[in-house]
mmCIF file of C-alpha atoms and ligand atoms in Angstrom:
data_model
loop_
_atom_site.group_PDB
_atom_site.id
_atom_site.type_symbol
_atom_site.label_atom_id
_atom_site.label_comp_id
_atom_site.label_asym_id
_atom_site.label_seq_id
_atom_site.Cartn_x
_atom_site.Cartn_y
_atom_site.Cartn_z
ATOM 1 C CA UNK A 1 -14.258 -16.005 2.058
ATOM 2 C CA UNK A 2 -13.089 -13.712 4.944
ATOM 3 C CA UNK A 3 -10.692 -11.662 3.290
ATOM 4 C CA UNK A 4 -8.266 -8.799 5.179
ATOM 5 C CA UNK A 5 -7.369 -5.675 2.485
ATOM 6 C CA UNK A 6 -4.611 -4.040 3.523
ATOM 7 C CA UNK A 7 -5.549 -0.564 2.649
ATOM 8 C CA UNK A 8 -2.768 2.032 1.364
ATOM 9 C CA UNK A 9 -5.492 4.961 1.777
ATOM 10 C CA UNK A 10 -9.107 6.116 1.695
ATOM 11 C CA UNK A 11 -8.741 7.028 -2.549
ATOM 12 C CA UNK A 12 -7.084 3.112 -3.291
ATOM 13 C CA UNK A 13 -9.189 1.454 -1.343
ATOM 14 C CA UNK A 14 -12.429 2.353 -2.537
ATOM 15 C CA UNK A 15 -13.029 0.493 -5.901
ATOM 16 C CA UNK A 16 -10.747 -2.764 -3.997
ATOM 17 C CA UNK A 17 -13.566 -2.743 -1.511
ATOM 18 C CA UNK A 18 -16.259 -2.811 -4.088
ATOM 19 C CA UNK A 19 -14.771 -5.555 -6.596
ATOM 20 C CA UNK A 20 -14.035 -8.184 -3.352
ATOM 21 C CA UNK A 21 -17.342 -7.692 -2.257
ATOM 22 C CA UNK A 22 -18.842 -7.720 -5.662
ATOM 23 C CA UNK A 23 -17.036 -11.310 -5.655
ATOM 24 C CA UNK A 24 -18.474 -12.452 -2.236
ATOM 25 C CA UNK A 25 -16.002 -11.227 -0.345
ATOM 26 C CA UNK A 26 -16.247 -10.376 3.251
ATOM 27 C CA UNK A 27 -13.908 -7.670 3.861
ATOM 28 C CA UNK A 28 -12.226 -6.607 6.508
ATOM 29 C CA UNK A 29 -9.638 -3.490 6.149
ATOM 30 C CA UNK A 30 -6.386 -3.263 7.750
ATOM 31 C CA UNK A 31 -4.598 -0.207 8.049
ATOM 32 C CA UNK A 32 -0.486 0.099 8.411
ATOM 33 C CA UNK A 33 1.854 2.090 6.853
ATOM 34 C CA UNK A 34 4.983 3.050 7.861
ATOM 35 C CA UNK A 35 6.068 4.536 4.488
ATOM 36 C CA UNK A 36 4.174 7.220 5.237
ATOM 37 C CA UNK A 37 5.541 10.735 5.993
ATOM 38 C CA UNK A 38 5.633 13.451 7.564
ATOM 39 C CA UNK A 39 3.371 12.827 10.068
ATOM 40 C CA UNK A 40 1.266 14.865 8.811
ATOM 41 C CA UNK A 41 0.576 13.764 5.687
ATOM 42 C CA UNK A 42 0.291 10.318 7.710
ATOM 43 C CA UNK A 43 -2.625 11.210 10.141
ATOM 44 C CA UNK A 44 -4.682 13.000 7.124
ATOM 45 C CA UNK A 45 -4.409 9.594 5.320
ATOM 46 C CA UNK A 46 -5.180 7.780 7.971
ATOM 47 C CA UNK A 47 -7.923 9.897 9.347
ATOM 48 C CA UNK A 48 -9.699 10.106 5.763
ATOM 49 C CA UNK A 49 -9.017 5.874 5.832
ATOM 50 C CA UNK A 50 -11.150 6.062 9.113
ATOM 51 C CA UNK A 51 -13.970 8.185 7.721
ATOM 52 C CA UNK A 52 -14.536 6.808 4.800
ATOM 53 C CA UNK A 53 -14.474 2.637 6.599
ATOM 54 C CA UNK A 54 -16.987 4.244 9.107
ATOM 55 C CA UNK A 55 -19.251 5.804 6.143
ATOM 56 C CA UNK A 56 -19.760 2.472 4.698
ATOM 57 C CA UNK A 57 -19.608 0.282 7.501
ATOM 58 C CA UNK A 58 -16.523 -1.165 6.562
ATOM 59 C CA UNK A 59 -14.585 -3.441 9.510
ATOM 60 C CA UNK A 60 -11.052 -1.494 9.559
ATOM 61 C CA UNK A 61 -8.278 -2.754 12.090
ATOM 62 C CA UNK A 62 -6.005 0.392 12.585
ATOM 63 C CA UNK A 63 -2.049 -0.696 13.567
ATOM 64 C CA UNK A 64 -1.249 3.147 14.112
ATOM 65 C CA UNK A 65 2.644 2.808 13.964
ATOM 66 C CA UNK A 66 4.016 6.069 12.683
ATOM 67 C CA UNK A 67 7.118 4.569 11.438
ATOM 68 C CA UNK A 68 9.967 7.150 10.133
ATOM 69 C CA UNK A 69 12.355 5.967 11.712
ATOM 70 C CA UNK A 70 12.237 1.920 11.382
ATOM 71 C CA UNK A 71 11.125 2.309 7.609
ATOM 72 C CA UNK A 72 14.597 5.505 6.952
ATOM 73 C CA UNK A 73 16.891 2.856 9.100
ATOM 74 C CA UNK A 74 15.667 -0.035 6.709
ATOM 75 C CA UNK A 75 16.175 1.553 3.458
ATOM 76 C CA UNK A 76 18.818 4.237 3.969
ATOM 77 C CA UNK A 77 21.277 1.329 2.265
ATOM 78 C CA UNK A 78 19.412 1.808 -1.302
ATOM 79 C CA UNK A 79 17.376 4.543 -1.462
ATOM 80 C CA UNK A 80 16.772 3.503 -5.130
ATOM 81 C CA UNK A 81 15.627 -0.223 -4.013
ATOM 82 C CA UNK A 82 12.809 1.367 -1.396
ATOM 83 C CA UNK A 83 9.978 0.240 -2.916
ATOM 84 C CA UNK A 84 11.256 -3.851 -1.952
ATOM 85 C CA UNK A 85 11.263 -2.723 1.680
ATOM 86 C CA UNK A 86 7.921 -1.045 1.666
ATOM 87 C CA UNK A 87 5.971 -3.364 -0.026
ATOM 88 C CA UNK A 88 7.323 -6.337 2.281
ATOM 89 C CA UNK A 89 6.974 -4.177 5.440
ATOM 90 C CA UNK A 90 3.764 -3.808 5.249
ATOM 91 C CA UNK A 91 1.960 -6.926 3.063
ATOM 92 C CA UNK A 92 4.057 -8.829 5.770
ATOM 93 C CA UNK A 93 2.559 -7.658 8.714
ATOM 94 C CA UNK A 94 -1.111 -8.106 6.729
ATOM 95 C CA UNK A 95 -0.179 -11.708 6.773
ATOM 96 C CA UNK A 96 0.491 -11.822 10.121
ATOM 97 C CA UNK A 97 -2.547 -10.158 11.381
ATOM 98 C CA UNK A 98 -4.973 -11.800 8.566
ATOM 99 C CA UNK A 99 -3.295 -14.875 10.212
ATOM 100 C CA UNK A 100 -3.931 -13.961 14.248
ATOM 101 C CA UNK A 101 -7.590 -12.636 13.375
ATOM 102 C CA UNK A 102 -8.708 -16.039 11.261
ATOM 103 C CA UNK A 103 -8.370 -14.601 7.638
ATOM 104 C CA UNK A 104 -9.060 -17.104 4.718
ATOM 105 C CA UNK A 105 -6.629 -14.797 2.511
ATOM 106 C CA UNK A 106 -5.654 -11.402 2.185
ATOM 107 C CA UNK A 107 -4.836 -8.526 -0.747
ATOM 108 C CA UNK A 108 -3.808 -5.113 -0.837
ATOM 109 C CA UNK A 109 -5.239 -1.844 -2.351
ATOM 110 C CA UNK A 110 -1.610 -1.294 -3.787
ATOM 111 C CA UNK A 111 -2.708 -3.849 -6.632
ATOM 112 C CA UNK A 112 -4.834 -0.425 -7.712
ATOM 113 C CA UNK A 113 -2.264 1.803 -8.784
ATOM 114 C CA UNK A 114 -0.730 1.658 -12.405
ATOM 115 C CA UNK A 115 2.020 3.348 -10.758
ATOM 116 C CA UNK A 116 3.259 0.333 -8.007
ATOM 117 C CA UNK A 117 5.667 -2.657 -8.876
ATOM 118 C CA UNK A 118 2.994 -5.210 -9.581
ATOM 119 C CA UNK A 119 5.285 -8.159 -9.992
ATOM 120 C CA UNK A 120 7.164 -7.157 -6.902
ATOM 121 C CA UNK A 121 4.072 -6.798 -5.043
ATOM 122 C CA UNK A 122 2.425 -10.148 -6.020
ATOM 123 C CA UNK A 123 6.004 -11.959 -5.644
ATOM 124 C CA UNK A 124 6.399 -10.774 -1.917
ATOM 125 C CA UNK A 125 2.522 -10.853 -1.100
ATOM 126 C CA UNK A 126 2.539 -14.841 -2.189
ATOM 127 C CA UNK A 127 6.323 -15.044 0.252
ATOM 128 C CA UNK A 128 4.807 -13.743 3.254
ATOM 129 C CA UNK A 129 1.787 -15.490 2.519
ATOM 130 C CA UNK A 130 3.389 -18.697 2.358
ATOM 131 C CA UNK A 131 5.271 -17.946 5.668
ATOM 132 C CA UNK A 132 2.152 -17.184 7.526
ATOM 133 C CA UNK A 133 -0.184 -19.750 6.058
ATOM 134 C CA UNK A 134 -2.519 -17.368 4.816
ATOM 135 C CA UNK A 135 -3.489 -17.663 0.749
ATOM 136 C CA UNK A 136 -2.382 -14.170 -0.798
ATOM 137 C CA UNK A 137 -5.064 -12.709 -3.529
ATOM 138 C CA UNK A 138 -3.007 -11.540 -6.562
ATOM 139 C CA UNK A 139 -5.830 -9.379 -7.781
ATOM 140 C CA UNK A 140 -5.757 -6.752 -10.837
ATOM 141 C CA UNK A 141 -7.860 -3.767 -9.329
ATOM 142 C CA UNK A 142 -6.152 -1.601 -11.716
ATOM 143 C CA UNK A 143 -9.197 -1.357 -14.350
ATOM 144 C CA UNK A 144 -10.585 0.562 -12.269
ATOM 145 C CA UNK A 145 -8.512 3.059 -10.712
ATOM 146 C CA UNK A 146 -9.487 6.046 -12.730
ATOM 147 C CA UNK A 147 -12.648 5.537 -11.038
ATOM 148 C CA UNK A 148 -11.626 5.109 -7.655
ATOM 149 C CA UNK A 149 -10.427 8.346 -7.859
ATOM 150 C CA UNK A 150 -13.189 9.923 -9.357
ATOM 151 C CA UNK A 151 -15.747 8.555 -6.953
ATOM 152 C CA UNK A 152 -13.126 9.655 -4.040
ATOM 153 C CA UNK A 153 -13.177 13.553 -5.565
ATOM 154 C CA UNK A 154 -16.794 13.406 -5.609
ATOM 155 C CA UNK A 155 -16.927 11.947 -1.851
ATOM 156 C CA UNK A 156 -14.104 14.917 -1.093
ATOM 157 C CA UNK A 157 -12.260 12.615 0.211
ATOM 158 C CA UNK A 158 -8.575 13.820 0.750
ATOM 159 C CA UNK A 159 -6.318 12.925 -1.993
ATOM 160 C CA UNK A 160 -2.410 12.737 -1.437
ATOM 161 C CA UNK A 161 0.244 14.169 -4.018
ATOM 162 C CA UNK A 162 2.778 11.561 -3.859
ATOM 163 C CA UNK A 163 3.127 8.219 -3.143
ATOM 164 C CA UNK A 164 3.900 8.430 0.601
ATOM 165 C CA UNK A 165 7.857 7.900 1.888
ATOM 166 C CA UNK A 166 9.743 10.921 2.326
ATOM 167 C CA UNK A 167 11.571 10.243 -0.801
ATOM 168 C CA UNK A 168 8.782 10.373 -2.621
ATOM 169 C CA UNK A 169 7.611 13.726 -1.618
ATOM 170 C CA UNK A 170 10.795 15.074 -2.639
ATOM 171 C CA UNK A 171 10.438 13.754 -6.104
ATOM 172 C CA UNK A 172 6.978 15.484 -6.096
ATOM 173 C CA UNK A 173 8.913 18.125 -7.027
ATOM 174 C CA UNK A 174 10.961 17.527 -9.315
ATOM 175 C CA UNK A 175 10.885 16.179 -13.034
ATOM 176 C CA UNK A 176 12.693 12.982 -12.620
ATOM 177 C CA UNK A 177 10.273 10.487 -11.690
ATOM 178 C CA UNK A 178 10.167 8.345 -14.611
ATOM 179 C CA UNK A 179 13.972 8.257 -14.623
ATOM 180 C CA UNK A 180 13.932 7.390 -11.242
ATOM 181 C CA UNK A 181 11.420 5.107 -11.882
ATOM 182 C CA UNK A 182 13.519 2.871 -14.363
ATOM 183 C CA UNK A 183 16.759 3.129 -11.803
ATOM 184 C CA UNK A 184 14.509 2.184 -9.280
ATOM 185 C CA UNK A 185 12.831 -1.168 -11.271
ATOM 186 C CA UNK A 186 16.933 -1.576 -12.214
ATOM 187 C CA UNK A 187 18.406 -1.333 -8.273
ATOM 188 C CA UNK A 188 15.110 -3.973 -7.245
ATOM 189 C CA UNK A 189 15.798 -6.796 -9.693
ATOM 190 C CA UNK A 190 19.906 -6.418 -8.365
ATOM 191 C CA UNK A 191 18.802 -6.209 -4.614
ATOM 192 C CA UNK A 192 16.463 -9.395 -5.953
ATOM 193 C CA UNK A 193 19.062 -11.438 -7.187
ATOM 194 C CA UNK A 194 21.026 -11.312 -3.976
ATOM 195 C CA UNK A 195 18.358 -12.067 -1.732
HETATM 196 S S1 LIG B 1 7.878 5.450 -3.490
HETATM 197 FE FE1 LIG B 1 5.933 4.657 -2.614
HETATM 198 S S2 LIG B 1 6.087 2.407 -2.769
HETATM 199 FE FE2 LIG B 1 8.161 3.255 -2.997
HETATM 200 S S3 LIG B 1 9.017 3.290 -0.943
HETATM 201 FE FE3 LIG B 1 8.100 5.304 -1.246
HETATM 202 S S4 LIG B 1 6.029 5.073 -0.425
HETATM 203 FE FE4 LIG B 1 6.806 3.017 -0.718
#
């Protein structure tokens, strides 16, 4: 099965890789992110994301939108309920391209991280999926994320500190992120049930 991973960053992506392609997988890696910021932090991501595709011979289709300002415009409404916008902004426009290139199905290294919305990710993966006629791959990478970042240490890979929107780096450094966390999960399942 051709399969596109949308890949979050370099870190993520590495054990996703290895379990598709310990399946039978051929994988292809797509990068886009517009929830990433400053720029910055966006081109070291992206850059390591590079490196590491090109040390293992991995395909990787780079849509190099730097997107502050469409993803602050979008969300600036409910800060709280980010997390919707990000997740559909970018599994969308996987679709689309798995879709264009001749994809069997696609996934997303975001199904790695204990700390991501998994419901809300598998929900909007199978939407856009749907739209775009391209089968969505709901899989649990998260057994192994501990390792993912391990192996990504060892490789000295560059590691982020938070999870990539502005927002985010601003709750880097503070103590509230479970709170925010829990408001966050609360402010989703209301912006949800008015969609
Ligand atoms: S906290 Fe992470 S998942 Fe949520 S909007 Fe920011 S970058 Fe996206």
């Amino acid at each position: 099965m051709k399969t596109l991973l949308h890949v979050c960053c370099a870190p993520c992506s590495i054990m996703c890789i290895e379990t598709l392609k310990n399946k039978g997988h051929e994988v292809s890696a797509f990068w886009y992110n517009i929830n990433i910021h400053p720029f910055t932090e966006y081109k070291a991501r992206r850059d390591a994301m590079k490196a590491y595709a090109e040390s293992i011979g991995l395909p990787l289709i780079v849509d190099d939108n730097y997107g502050l300002r469409e993803f602050v415009v979008n969300v600036a409404d409910n800060i709280m309920a980010r997390c919707v916008f990000c997740y559909r902004s970018r599994l969308e426009r996987t679709a689309r391209e798995a879709k264009e290139k001749g994809f069997d199905a696609f996934t997303t290294s975001l199904l790695v991280s204990p700390y991501q919305n998994r419901e809300a990710i598998i929900k909007i993966g199978r939407e856009v999926g749907e739209k775009y006629g391209v089968e969505f791959l709901p899989e649990d990478f998260r057994p192994f994320f501990h390792e993912g970042q391990d192996r990504a240490k060892e490789l000295d890979i560059y590691m982020q500190k938070y999870c990539g929107c502005i927002f985010s780096e601003e709750e880097r450094f503070s103590n509230r992120r479970k709170k925010e966390l829990k408001r966050m999960a609360a402010a989703q399942r209301e912006a949800e049930q008015k969609q």
